[in-house]
Amino acid sequence: MTYTLMMLTLLACDKDEGSTVDPPKPPSVILDVEATGSVGMPGLSAPVEVLYNAFGVPHIFGETDNDVAQVHGYIIARDRFFFLDLVRRVGHGTTTELMGQDGLQSDLESRQRGQTYVRDQILAELDGAPAMAAYVDSYVAGINAYVGQVKAGDQPPPAELALLAPFIGIDPLEAIEPFDRADIAASMS
């Protein structure tokens, strides 16, 4: 079996100056893999490498957990934003905002099952765990980096939204919204 590896490097960018940090030497496991792209991302403390195997599975290498979480959020949002958004809406009980009357039954069930209560309990636990809250906030920053790129026209909107838009009467660029900590908690509920 032959494996093809691709590597994407996400560079740490100084938010104010737009400069990048010199990349460190990558881990020995990826020394022989040629980079196929790079993306600047504000908020990273150091460059992060993403290695895709032949099956398209990303493997993320970074110096800090929060940097890895941020890049993970970005990669997941870029590859699966529609799913992330749908799970967020189910957790909040707000799928009707996207799907109209077709989402009403799902919203009623989510609220009757107490998913918003569970979301609030998760948020309360995060308030008492600053390291975990910072990790979740880093993940959210990665998702929002993708959202910002879509809104700026640097990335295409999620394919599912683009395909669904004419049928449910939405503008894909208006439907894609930033995430916050509560949205991650809702997704977990």
Short mmCIF file of C-alpha atoms in Angstrom, two decimals:
data_model
loop_
_atom_site.label_atom_id
_atom_site.label_comp_id
_atom_site.label_asym_id
_atom_site.label_seq_id
_atom_site.Cartn_x
_atom_site.Cartn_y
_atom_site.Cartn_z
CA MET A 1 0.00 0.00 0.00
CA THR A 2 1.35 3.43 -0.95
CA TYR A 3 0.65 6.52 1.14
CA THR A 4 0.64 10.04 -0.21
CA LEU A 5 1.29 12.74 2.33
CA MET A 6 0.53 16.42 1.96
CA MET A 7 1.51 19.08 4.43
CA LEU A 8 -0.09 22.43 5.19
CA THR A 9 1.79 24.85 7.40
CA LEU A 10 -0.16 27.38 9.42
CA LEU A 11 2.07 30.27 10.35
CA ALA A 12 1.79 32.35 13.48
CA CYS A 13 0.96 35.91 12.56
CA ASP A 14 1.37 39.00 14.67
CA LYS A 15 -2.17 40.37 14.70
CA ASP A 16 -1.01 43.99 14.69
CA GLU A 17 1.82 43.88 12.20
CA GLY A 18 0.87 40.94 9.96
CA SER A 19 4.39 39.51 10.26
CA THR A 20 5.10 35.83 10.61
CA VAL A 21 7.32 33.96 13.02
CA ASP A 22 10.18 31.93 11.53
CA PRO A 23 9.08 28.29 11.47
CA PRO A 24 10.94 25.92 13.78
CA LYS A 25 12.39 22.68 12.52
CA PRO A 26 9.46 20.29 12.07
CA PRO A 27 9.28 16.99 13.96
CA SER A 28 11.40 14.27 12.40
CA VAL A 29 8.29 12.37 11.34
CA ILE A 30 7.57 15.02 8.68
CA LEU A 31 11.05 16.16 7.61
CA ASP A 32 10.79 14.59 4.16
CA VAL A 33 7.28 15.84 3.36
CA GLU A 34 7.10 18.84 1.06
CA ALA A 35 4.68 21.60 2.09
CA THR A 36 1.77 21.94 -0.31
CA GLY A 37 0.37 25.15 1.16
CA SER A 38 0.39 27.57 4.05
CA VAL A 39 -2.14 29.78 5.77
CA GLY A 40 -1.49 32.72 8.10
CA MET A 41 -3.46 32.58 11.34
CA PRO A 42 -3.43 35.28 14.02
CA GLY A 43 -3.14 34.07 17.59
CA LEU A 44 -0.73 31.17 17.18
CA SER A 45 2.36 31.29 19.36
CA ALA A 46 4.42 29.30 16.83
CA PRO A 47 3.95 27.66 13.43
CA VAL A 48 1.85 24.51 13.35
CA GLU A 49 2.10 21.75 10.72
CA VAL A 50 -0.83 19.74 9.44
CA LEU A 51 0.02 16.50 7.71
CA TYR A 52 -2.68 14.76 5.64
CA ASN A 53 -2.39 11.06 5.00
CA ALA A 54 -3.63 9.27 1.86
CA PHE A 55 -7.11 9.07 3.35
CA GLY A 56 -7.31 12.82 3.92
CA VAL A 57 -7.00 12.52 7.69
CA PRO A 58 -5.20 15.54 9.17
CA HIS A 59 -2.47 15.06 11.77
CA ILE A 60 -1.63 18.30 13.61
CA PHE A 61 1.82 19.03 15.06
CA GLY A 62 2.35 22.09 17.23
CA GLU A 63 4.34 23.34 20.18
CA THR A 64 1.38 24.07 22.48
CA ASP A 65 -1.97 22.44 23.11
CA ASN A 66 -3.78 25.72 22.49
CA ASP A 67 -2.07 26.20 19.11
CA VAL A 68 -3.07 22.66 18.13
CA ALA A 69 -6.65 23.33 19.33
CA GLN A 70 -6.84 26.51 17.25
CA VAL A 71 -5.63 24.79 14.10
CA HIS A 72 -7.93 21.83 14.80
CA GLY A 73 -10.88 24.25 15.00
CA TYR A 74 -9.83 25.81 11.70
CA ILE A 75 -9.40 22.46 9.91
CA ILE A 76 -12.70 21.08 11.24
CA ALA A 77 -14.55 24.27 10.28
CA ARG A 78 -13.00 24.31 6.82
CA ASP A 79 -13.84 20.66 6.20
CA ARG A 80 -17.08 20.25 8.18
CA PHE A 81 -18.61 23.65 8.96
CA PHE A 82 -22.15 22.68 8.02
CA PHE A 83 -22.06 19.74 10.45
CA LEU A 84 -20.57 21.94 13.21
CA ASP A 85 -23.28 24.54 12.67
CA LEU A 86 -26.08 21.97 12.64
CA VAL A 87 -24.87 20.33 15.87
CA ARG A 88 -24.56 23.79 17.47
CA ARG A 89 -28.15 24.62 16.45
CA VAL A 90 -29.47 21.28 17.75
CA GLY A 91 -27.75 21.92 21.09
CA HIS A 92 -29.25 25.41 21.36
CA GLY A 93 -32.63 24.26 20.02
CA THR A 94 -32.45 26.74 17.12
CA THR A 95 -32.45 24.67 13.93
CA THR A 96 -35.66 26.46 12.90
CA GLU A 97 -33.56 29.57 12.21
CA LEU A 98 -31.83 27.68 9.41
CA MET A 99 -34.38 25.09 8.29
CA GLY A 100 -37.66 26.93 8.92
CA GLN A 101 -40.65 24.82 9.99
CA ASP A 102 -38.74 21.65 9.08
CA GLY A 103 -36.50 22.24 12.11
CA LEU A 104 -39.29 22.89 14.63
CA GLN A 105 -39.69 19.30 15.83
CA SER A 106 -35.93 18.99 16.40
CA ASP A 107 -35.91 22.24 18.39
CA LEU A 108 -38.81 21.12 20.56
CA GLU A 109 -37.11 17.79 21.28
CA SER A 110 -33.78 19.46 22.09
CA ARG A 111 -35.41 21.80 24.56
CA GLN A 112 -37.61 19.11 26.11
CA ARG A 113 -34.55 16.89 26.65
CA GLY A 114 -32.90 19.73 28.54
CA GLN A 115 -29.99 20.30 26.18
CA THR A 116 -29.88 24.00 26.99
CA TYR A 117 -29.64 23.13 30.71
CA VAL A 118 -26.75 20.75 29.97
CA ARG A 119 -25.09 23.50 27.88
CA ASP A 120 -25.34 25.90 30.81
CA GLN A 121 -23.84 23.31 33.17
CA ILE A 122 -20.91 22.74 30.81
CA LEU A 123 -20.33 26.51 30.63
CA ALA A 124 -20.36 26.73 34.44
CA GLU A 125 -17.75 23.96 34.63
CA LEU A 126 -15.58 25.76 32.09
CA ASP A 127 -15.71 28.92 34.21
CA GLY A 128 -14.06 26.92 37.00
CA ALA A 129 -11.40 25.38 34.75
CA PRO A 130 -9.31 28.18 33.18
CA ALA A 131 -6.94 25.87 31.28
CA MET A 132 -9.81 23.98 29.65
CA ALA A 133 -11.65 27.24 28.94
CA ALA A 134 -8.53 28.59 27.20
CA TYR A 135 -8.32 25.38 25.15
CA VAL A 136 -11.97 25.68 24.09
CA ASP A 137 -11.46 29.38 23.31
CA SER A 138 -8.49 28.45 21.10
CA TYR A 139 -10.64 25.92 19.25
CA VAL A 140 -13.31 28.61 18.80
CA ALA A 141 -10.66 31.05 17.49
CA GLY A 142 -9.76 28.51 14.81
CA ILE A 143 -13.39 28.08 13.76
CA ASN A 144 -13.81 31.85 13.65
CA ALA A 145 -10.63 32.26 11.57
CA TYR A 146 -12.33 30.12 8.93
CA VAL A 147 -15.60 32.07 9.26
CA GLY A 148 -13.66 35.32 8.80
CA GLN A 149 -11.95 33.99 5.67
CA VAL A 150 -15.31 32.97 4.17
CA LYS A 151 -16.88 36.34 4.95
CA ALA A 152 -13.82 38.11 3.43
CA GLY A 153 -14.11 35.99 0.27
CA ASP A 154 -10.78 34.21 0.86
CA GLN A 155 -12.47 30.80 1.24
CA PRO A 156 -15.64 29.54 -0.44
CA PRO A 157 -18.73 29.08 1.75
CA PRO A 158 -19.42 25.53 2.90
CA ALA A 159 -20.61 23.46 -0.05
CA GLU A 160 -23.65 22.21 1.86
CA LEU A 161 -24.82 25.76 2.55
CA ALA A 162 -24.24 26.79 -1.05
CA LEU A 163 -26.29 23.81 -2.28
CA LEU A 164 -29.05 24.20 0.32
CA ALA A 165 -29.37 28.00 0.06
CA PRO A 166 -31.74 28.18 -2.93
CA PHE A 167 -34.08 25.61 -1.37
CA ILE A 168 -34.44 27.25 2.03
CA GLY A 169 -34.05 30.86 0.91
CA ILE A 170 -30.82 31.86 2.65
CA ASP A 171 -27.64 33.62 1.62
CA PRO A 172 -24.76 31.29 2.53
CA LEU A 173 -22.58 34.23 3.59
CA GLU A 174 -25.26 35.48 5.97
CA ALA A 175 -25.95 32.00 7.35
CA ILE A 176 -22.34 31.35 8.39
CA GLU A 177 -21.88 32.87 11.83
CA PRO A 178 -18.97 32.98 14.29
CA PHE A 179 -18.87 30.56 17.21
CA ASP A 180 -18.36 31.23 20.91
CA ARG A 181 -17.75 29.10 23.98
CA ALA A 182 -21.51 28.58 24.48
CA ASP A 183 -21.76 27.11 20.98
CA ILE A 184 -19.13 24.49 21.81
CA ALA A 185 -20.96 23.69 25.05
CA ALA A 186 -24.21 23.37 23.09
CA SER A 187 -22.48 21.01 20.66
CA MET A 188 -21.39 18.87 23.60
CA SER A 189 -24.88 18.77 25.12
#
